[in-house]
Short mmCIF file of C-alpha atoms and ligand atoms in Angstrom, two decimals:
data_model
loop_
_atom_site.label_atom_id
_atom_site.label_comp_id
_atom_site.label_asym_id
_atom_site.label_seq_id
_atom_site.Cartn_x
_atom_site.Cartn_y
_atom_site.Cartn_z
CA MET A 274 -24.82 -36.11 15.61
CA LYS A 275 -24.11 -35.48 19.29
CA LYS A 276 -26.59 -33.06 20.87
CA GLN A 277 -26.93 -31.39 24.25
CA PHE A 278 -29.99 -31.85 26.44
CA ALA A 279 -30.93 -30.73 29.94
CA ILE A 280 -33.48 -32.80 31.87
CA ILE A 281 -35.15 -31.18 34.86
CA GLY A 282 -36.78 -33.60 37.31
CA LEU A 283 -35.56 -37.13 37.74
CA GLY A 284 -38.74 -39.09 38.43
CA ARG A 285 -39.37 -42.24 36.36
CA PHE A 286 -40.14 -40.23 33.18
CA GLY A 287 -37.16 -37.85 33.43
CA THR A 288 -34.83 -40.69 34.37
CA SER A 289 -35.81 -42.86 31.42
CA ILE A 290 -35.37 -39.96 28.96
CA CYS A 291 -32.02 -39.21 30.54
CA LYS A 292 -30.81 -42.82 30.33
CA GLU A 293 -31.92 -43.23 26.73
CA LEU A 294 -30.33 -39.97 25.51
CA PHE A 295 -27.10 -40.80 27.35
CA HIS A 296 -27.14 -44.32 25.91
CA MET A 297 -27.55 -42.80 22.42
CA GLY A 298 -24.33 -40.85 23.00
CA HIS A 299 -25.75 -37.38 23.62
CA GLU A 300 -24.56 -34.95 26.29
CA VAL A 301 -27.08 -34.90 29.09
CA LEU A 302 -27.28 -32.50 32.00
CA ALA A 303 -29.50 -33.97 34.75
CA ILE A 304 -31.05 -31.51 37.20
CA ASP A 305 -33.04 -32.21 40.36
CA LYS A 306 -33.62 -30.50 43.68
CA THR A 307 -33.09 -33.75 45.60
CA GLU A 308 -29.55 -34.84 46.47
CA LYS A 309 -30.39 -38.54 46.36
CA LYS A 310 -31.69 -38.27 42.77
CA ILE A 311 -28.58 -36.38 41.71
CA GLU A 312 -26.28 -39.04 43.18
CA MET A 313 -28.14 -41.77 41.27
CA ALA A 314 -28.08 -39.84 38.01
CA GLY A 315 -24.27 -39.80 37.96
CA ALA A 316 -24.39 -43.22 36.29
CA PHE A 317 -26.41 -42.08 33.28
CA ALA A 318 -25.78 -38.36 32.76
CA THR A 319 -22.79 -36.41 31.48
CA GLN A 320 -23.23 -33.88 34.25
CA THR A 321 -25.53 -33.59 37.26
CA LEU A 322 -26.62 -30.49 39.15
CA LEU A 323 -28.53 -29.95 42.35
CA CYS A 324 -30.84 -27.03 41.65
CA ASP A 325 -34.32 -25.77 42.43
CA ALA A 326 -35.60 -25.17 38.91
CA THR A 327 -38.25 -22.71 40.09
CA ASP A 328 -35.49 -20.30 41.06
CA GLU A 329 -34.67 -18.09 38.08
CA THR A 330 -31.31 -16.96 39.50
CA GLU A 331 -30.17 -20.55 40.15
CA LEU A 332 -31.20 -21.59 36.65
CA SER A 333 -29.31 -18.67 35.19
CA LYS A 334 -26.19 -19.46 37.23
CA ILE A 335 -25.99 -23.05 35.98
CA GLY A 336 -25.96 -21.78 32.39
CA ILE A 337 -29.28 -23.27 31.29
CA ARG A 338 -29.48 -20.50 28.64
CA ASN A 339 -26.79 -22.33 26.66
CA PHE A 340 -29.07 -25.30 26.05
CA GLU A 341 -31.23 -25.47 22.96
CA HIS A 342 -33.31 -28.32 24.27
CA VAL A 343 -34.64 -28.66 27.81
CA ILE A 344 -37.10 -31.26 29.07
CA VAL A 345 -39.14 -30.41 32.16
CA ALA A 346 -40.14 -33.69 33.80
CA ILE A 347 -41.41 -32.36 37.11
CA GLY A 348 -44.60 -34.28 37.77
CA ASP A 349 -46.67 -33.75 40.88
CA ASP A 350 -45.68 -30.16 41.62
CA ILE A 351 -47.63 -28.44 38.82
CA GLN A 352 -46.77 -24.99 40.14
CA ALA A 353 -43.04 -25.77 39.99
CA SER A 354 -43.39 -27.19 36.47
CA ILE A 355 -45.18 -24.02 35.27
CA LEU A 356 -42.76 -21.63 36.94
CA CYS A 357 -39.74 -23.48 35.62
CA THR A 358 -41.18 -23.54 32.06
CA LEU A 359 -41.89 -19.82 32.30
CA HIS A 360 -38.26 -19.08 33.23
CA LEU A 361 -36.94 -21.29 30.43
CA LYS A 362 -39.11 -19.53 27.84
CA ASP A 363 -38.06 -16.14 29.29
CA PHE A 364 -34.47 -17.26 28.66
CA ASN A 365 -35.47 -17.82 25.01
CA ILE A 366 -34.60 -21.51 25.02
CA PRO A 367 -35.86 -22.66 21.62
CA ARG A 368 -37.14 -26.11 22.56
CA VAL A 369 -38.78 -26.55 25.94
CA TRP A 370 -40.63 -29.87 26.21
CA VAL A 371 -42.76 -30.42 29.29
CA LYS A 372 -44.57 -33.29 30.97
CA ALA A 373 -48.16 -32.31 31.83
CA GLN A 374 -50.08 -33.79 34.70
CA ASN A 375 -53.60 -33.01 33.45
CA ASP A 376 -55.55 -30.95 30.88
CA TYR A 377 -55.47 -27.73 32.97
CA HIS A 378 -51.72 -28.02 33.33
CA HIS A 379 -51.52 -28.59 29.57
CA LYS A 380 -53.52 -25.42 28.83
CA VAL A 381 -51.30 -23.25 31.02
CA LEU A 382 -48.13 -24.75 29.53
CA GLU A 383 -49.46 -24.02 26.05
CA LYS A 384 -50.20 -20.39 27.00
CA ILE A 385 -46.73 -19.77 28.40
CA GLY A 386 -45.07 -21.13 25.29
CA ALA A 387 -44.03 -24.74 26.00
CA ASP A 388 -42.93 -26.10 22.64
CA ARG A 389 -44.13 -29.63 23.20
CA ILE A 390 -46.29 -31.11 25.92
CA PHE A 391 -46.37 -34.77 26.95
CA HIS A 392 -48.94 -36.85 28.79
CA PRO A 393 -46.95 -40.07 29.17
CA GLU A 394 -49.47 -41.97 31.29
CA LYS A 395 -52.43 -41.01 29.06
CA ASP A 396 -50.50 -41.75 25.83
CA MET A 397 -49.33 -45.11 27.11
CA GLY A 398 -52.90 -45.92 28.19
CA ASN A 399 -54.15 -45.19 24.65
CA ARG A 400 -51.40 -47.32 23.14
CA ILE A 401 -52.13 -50.25 25.41
CA ALA A 402 -55.87 -49.99 24.67
CA SER A 403 -55.08 -50.18 20.95
CA PHE A 404 -52.91 -53.25 21.42
CA LEU A 405 -55.61 -54.88 23.53
CA THR A 406 -58.35 -54.34 20.96
CA SER A 407 -56.41 -55.74 18.02
CA GLU A 408 -53.95 -58.62 18.17
CA LYS A 409 -52.60 -57.53 14.80
CA VAL A 410 -51.39 -54.09 15.96
CA ILE A 411 -47.70 -54.27 16.87
CA ASP A 412 -46.97 -50.60 17.37
CA TYR A 413 -48.80 -47.37 17.12
CA ILE A 414 -48.04 -43.64 16.93
CA ASP A 415 -50.78 -41.05 17.38
CA LEU A 416 -50.30 -38.12 14.97
CA SER A 417 -53.45 -36.27 16.04
CA ALA A 418 -56.87 -37.06 17.46
CA ASP A 419 -57.86 -38.52 14.07
CA TYR A 420 -54.68 -39.79 12.41
CA SER A 421 -52.17 -42.49 13.35
CA ILE A 422 -49.35 -44.59 12.02
CA VAL A 423 -49.73 -48.28 12.88
CA GLU A 424 -47.66 -51.40 12.42
CA VAL A 425 -50.00 -54.23 11.49
CA LEU A 426 -49.13 -57.90 11.30
CA ALA A 427 -50.32 -59.63 8.12
CA SER A 428 -52.34 -62.81 8.58
CA LYS A 429 -52.52 -65.75 6.15
CA LYS A 430 -55.21 -63.81 4.24
CA VAL A 431 -52.43 -61.96 2.38
CA ASN A 432 -50.55 -65.08 1.27
CA GLY A 433 -50.07 -64.93 -2.47
CA LYS A 434 -51.51 -61.43 -2.80
CA SER A 435 -49.59 -58.30 -3.78
CA LEU A 436 -50.00 -54.65 -2.80
CA ILE A 437 -51.77 -54.15 -6.13
CA ASP A 438 -54.29 -56.87 -5.16
CA LEU A 439 -54.84 -55.34 -1.74
CA ASN A 440 -55.49 -51.92 -3.34
CA VAL A 441 -55.33 -50.35 0.11
CA ARG A 442 -55.57 -46.67 -0.78
CA ALA A 443 -58.66 -47.03 -2.95
CA ARG A 444 -60.45 -49.53 -0.69
CA PHE A 445 -59.62 -48.13 2.72
CA GLY A 446 -58.27 -44.59 2.22
CA CYS A 447 -55.01 -45.33 4.05
CA THR A 448 -51.46 -45.52 2.73
CA ILE A 449 -48.79 -48.18 3.21
CA LEU A 450 -45.56 -46.35 4.04
CA ALA A 451 -43.32 -49.40 4.29
CA ILE A 452 -43.26 -53.16 4.79
CA LYS A 453 -41.11 -54.99 7.32
CA GLN A 454 -40.00 -58.41 6.17
CA ASN A 455 -37.59 -60.60 8.15
CA GLY A 456 -36.73 -57.66 10.39
CA LYS A 457 -35.82 -55.36 7.47
CA VAL A 458 -37.83 -52.26 6.61
CA ASN A 459 -38.51 -51.74 2.90
CA VAL A 460 -39.73 -48.19 2.18
CA THR A 461 -40.07 -48.83 -1.55
CA PRO A 462 -41.88 -52.17 -1.71
CA ASP A 463 -42.50 -53.63 -5.15
CA PRO A 464 -46.31 -53.32 -5.58
CA SER A 465 -46.48 -56.54 -7.59
CA GLU A 466 -44.41 -58.68 -5.20
CA LYS A 467 -46.28 -61.44 -3.35
CA LEU A 468 -46.86 -60.83 0.34
CA ASN A 469 -46.63 -63.35 3.16
CA GLN A 470 -48.21 -64.03 6.51
CA GLY A 471 -45.98 -62.41 9.17
CA ASP A 472 -45.05 -59.41 7.02
CA ILE A 473 -45.61 -56.16 8.87
CA PHE A 474 -47.35 -53.23 7.20
CA ILE A 475 -46.51 -49.71 8.38
CA VAL A 476 -49.63 -47.75 7.50
CA ILE A 477 -50.73 -44.12 7.90
CA GLY A 478 -54.34 -42.99 7.89
CA ASN A 479 -57.48 -41.90 9.62
CA LYS A 480 -58.13 -44.11 12.66
CA GLN A 481 -61.45 -45.40 11.38
CA ASP A 482 -59.95 -46.24 7.97
CA LEU A 483 -57.04 -48.00 9.68
CA MET A 484 -59.48 -50.06 11.73
CA ARG A 485 -61.40 -51.09 8.58
CA PHE A 486 -58.10 -51.98 6.90
CA GLN A 487 -56.98 -54.20 9.79
CA GLU A 488 -60.31 -55.98 10.01
CA ALA A 489 -60.96 -56.51 6.31
CA ALA A 490 -57.68 -56.73 4.48
CA LEU A 491 -55.64 -58.84 6.85
P1 ATP B 576 -42.70 -39.86 37.39
O1 ATP B 576 -44.14 -40.28 37.22
O2 ATP B 576 -41.98 -39.59 36.13
O3 ATP B 576 -41.94 -40.71 38.38
P2 ATP B 576 -43.64 -37.91 39.12
O4 ATP B 576 -44.91 -37.44 38.52
O5 ATP B 576 -43.70 -38.83 40.29
O6 ATP B 576 -42.73 -38.45 38.01
P3 ATP B 576 -42.31 -36.10 40.76
O7 ATP B 576 -41.78 -37.17 41.64
O8 ATP B 576 -43.32 -35.18 41.26
O9 ATP B 576 -42.77 -36.67 39.41
O10 ATP B 576 -41.10 -35.20 40.24
C1 ATP B 576 -40.09 -35.70 39.46
C2 ATP B 576 -38.78 -35.17 39.98
O11 ATP B 576 -38.77 -33.74 39.88
C3 ATP B 576 -38.45 -35.51 41.42
O12 ATP B 576 -37.23 -36.20 41.46
C4 ATP B 576 -38.36 -34.17 42.11
O13 ATP B 576 -37.31 -34.13 43.08
C5 ATP B 576 -38.03 -33.23 40.94
N1 ATP B 576 -38.45 -31.87 41.20
C6 ATP B 576 -39.64 -31.45 41.68
N2 ATP B 576 -39.66 -30.10 41.82
C7 ATP B 576 -38.43 -29.67 41.41
C8 ATP B 576 -37.82 -28.40 41.30
N3 ATP B 576 -38.45 -27.28 41.67
N4 ATP B 576 -36.56 -28.32 40.84
C9 ATP B 576 -35.89 -29.43 40.47
N5 ATP B 576 -36.41 -30.66 40.54
C10 ATP B 576 -37.66 -30.80 41.01
#
């Protein structure tokens, strides 16, 4: 379903969100205070607007109140990011998602009601560290400090074994959500079917349990 988004701040983070949403067919309003950024965004936004997002009156004039979902991707200028978020929450916009620069910025954003807070550089650093420490991890989503979902590549150790043989939940305390075979995701795998090297397990669990699973079972 087509949705409407407003992206404030067209640095690398804001621009990539903008491009992806536009590519997915959504309506995207791209906002920046720099003319050059606005000219560039014409190629990947439904509408572009030159606006200083710290100015409550300007934000009100451009009709930001009509948006249900606004992403604040102002990076370096923490004060501007906080002020803009404050205005958006004062306008009662239901979903205000904000990029945070550091933990102090995060705390303030939380206090003023940001609905979701991102740390793209930190998150990407964690992801890359996970890939580096295990050649079997293909992808990774952090759910909390303790829990993750990982995609793990099966080695030849699984050849001829089934999910019943692996007995993952009892042995490791994590749960297989789905198996990817030949590019297709199967969310209801047959527990007695034989597995093969190259299959990809999508597993949820505590990080330590997931680590034990990767090391021992595969
Ligand atoms: P990235 O790492 O994603 O490239 P960054 O941390 O370098 O981002 P900045 O360059 O500081 O982020 O800001 C991103 C964009 O936000 C810039 O294009 C800047 O012009 C815009 N911006 C900054 N302040 C405002 C503001 N008050 N109103 C609108 N846009 C703003």
